[in-house]
mmCIF file of C-alpha atoms in Angstrom:
data_model
loop_
_atom_site.group_PDB
_atom_site.id
_atom_site.type_symbol
_atom_site.label_atom_id
_atom_site.label_comp_id
_atom_site.label_asym_id
_atom_site.label_seq_id
_atom_site.Cartn_x
_atom_site.Cartn_y
_atom_site.Cartn_z
ATOM 1 C CA VAL A 333 60.710 101.873 133.024
ATOM 2 C CA GLU A 334 64.425 102.797 133.515
ATOM 3 C CA CYS A 335 65.398 105.596 131.214
ATOM 4 C CA GLY A 336 68.784 107.711 130.671
ATOM 5 C CA SER A 337 67.545 110.242 129.186
ATOM 6 C CA ALA A 338 64.684 112.652 128.539
ATOM 7 C CA ALA A 339 63.683 111.066 124.915
ATOM 8 C CA GLU A 340 63.554 107.848 126.460
ATOM 9 C CA ALA A 341 61.366 108.750 129.485
ATOM 10 C CA VAL A 342 59.119 110.589 127.048
ATOM 11 C CA THR A 343 59.063 107.430 124.690
ATOM 12 C CA ALA A 344 58.330 105.200 127.939
ATOM 13 C CA ALA A 345 55.608 107.078 128.581
ATOM 14 C CA ASN A 346 53.944 107.307 125.308
ATOM 15 C CA ALA A 347 54.530 103.406 125.346
ATOM 16 C CA GLY A 348 52.099 103.090 128.451
ATOM 17 C CA ALA A 349 54.639 103.033 131.215
ATOM 18 C CA ASP A 350 52.932 103.679 134.476
ATOM 19 C CA ILE A 351 56.310 104.288 136.242
ATOM 20 C CA VAL A 352 59.543 106.035 134.356
ATOM 21 C CA LEU A 353 62.765 105.866 136.448
ATOM 22 C CA LEU A 354 65.345 108.713 135.524
ATOM 23 C CA ASP A 355 68.571 107.127 136.472
ATOM 24 C CA ASN A 356 71.840 109.146 137.239
ATOM 25 C CA PHE A 357 70.331 112.469 135.961
ATOM 26 C CA THR A 358 72.064 115.397 137.485
ATOM 27 C CA PRO A 359 69.310 117.744 139.263
ATOM 28 C CA GLN A 360 68.931 120.085 136.254
ATOM 29 C CA ALA A 361 68.504 117.259 133.709
ATOM 30 C CA LEU A 362 66.331 115.674 135.951
ATOM 31 C CA HIS A 363 63.780 118.192 136.676
ATOM 32 C CA ALA A 364 63.638 119.231 132.586
ATOM 33 C CA ALA A 365 62.920 115.638 131.703
ATOM 34 C CA ALA A 366 60.442 114.758 134.595
ATOM 35 C CA ALA A 367 58.360 118.177 133.328
ATOM 36 C CA ALA A 368 58.524 117.131 129.917
ATOM 37 C CA VAL A 369 56.986 113.348 130.932
ATOM 38 C CA LYS A 370 54.155 114.984 133.141
ATOM 39 C CA ALA A 371 53.524 117.600 130.477
ATOM 40 C CA ALA A 372 52.627 114.565 128.085
ATOM 41 C CA HIS A 373 51.429 112.102 130.371
ATOM 42 C CA PRO A 374 50.447 113.890 134.260
ATOM 43 C CA TRP A 375 49.347 110.433 135.245
ATOM 44 C CA VAL A 376 52.597 108.649 135.093
ATOM 45 C CA THR A 377 54.643 108.344 138.307
ATOM 46 C CA VAL A 378 58.025 109.949 137.704
ATOM 47 C CA GLU A 379 61.332 108.676 139.957
ATOM 48 C CA ALA A 380 64.489 109.658 140.644
ATOM 49 C CA SER A 381 67.042 107.477 141.537
ATOM 50 C CA GLY A 382 70.931 107.157 141.098
ATOM 51 C CA GLY A 383 73.750 108.791 143.237
ATOM 52 C CA ILE A 384 71.344 110.564 145.645
ATOM 53 C CA SER A 385 72.543 111.297 149.250
ATOM 54 C CA LEU A 386 71.075 112.884 151.965
ATOM 55 C CA GLU A 387 72.982 115.744 151.600
ATOM 56 C CA THR A 388 72.170 116.024 147.892
ATOM 57 C CA LEU A 389 68.422 115.093 148.174
ATOM 58 C CA PRO A 390 67.010 118.793 148.261
ATOM 59 C CA HIS A 391 68.351 119.413 144.651
ATOM 60 C CA PHE A 392 66.312 116.093 143.620
ATOM 61 C CA LEU A 393 63.146 117.204 145.265
ATOM 62 C CA GLY A 394 60.541 119.044 142.778
ATOM 63 C CA SER A 395 57.166 119.267 141.640
ATOM 64 C CA HIS A 396 57.400 116.960 138.901
ATOM 65 C CA VAL A 397 59.359 114.307 140.546
ATOM 66 C CA ASP A 398 56.784 111.826 142.889
ATOM 67 C CA VAL A 399 59.289 109.409 144.144
ATOM 68 C CA VAL A 400 63.098 109.374 145.147
ATOM 69 C CA SER A 401 64.749 106.382 145.406
ATOM 70 C CA MET A 402 68.215 106.413 147.654
ATOM 71 C CA GLY A 403 70.498 103.556 147.670
ATOM 72 C CA CYS A 404 72.666 104.737 150.536
ATOM 73 C CA LEU A 405 69.877 103.865 152.711
ATOM 74 C CA THR A 406 70.828 100.218 152.403
ATOM 75 C CA HIS A 407 74.278 100.213 151.139
ATOM 76 C CA GLY A 408 75.427 101.497 154.234
ATOM 77 C CA ALA A 409 73.907 99.352 156.874
ATOM 78 C CA ASN A 410 75.390 97.038 158.623
ATOM 79 C CA GLY A 411 74.824 93.425 158.840
ATOM 80 C CA LEU A 412 73.724 91.486 161.528
ATOM 81 C CA ASP A 413 74.862 88.000 162.427
ATOM 82 C CA PHE A 414 71.685 86.057 163.978
ATOM 83 C CA ALA A 415 70.386 82.588 164.175
ATOM 84 C CA LEU A 416 66.902 81.413 164.912
ATOM 85 C CA ARG A 417 66.951 77.869 166.690
ATOM 86 C CA VAL A 418 63.671 75.972 167.109
#
């Protein structure tokens, strides 16, 4: 479940979500929300996403964050034009 606040994240976990996506959080808000989710539901996977780059990645890593998604890995990739002829 994609969440935009700590309250939404805890509500999603309370409702039975297996994975809670904390989207576009500051590092400080992310760690606080992740800790709140894990305190109530330690088995819930917490994922961080939104605006995370290779330079800012260390600020988003923490003991309560299980997964980090980084769109910059695919947004900056160049396309390859190819064809398959049989």
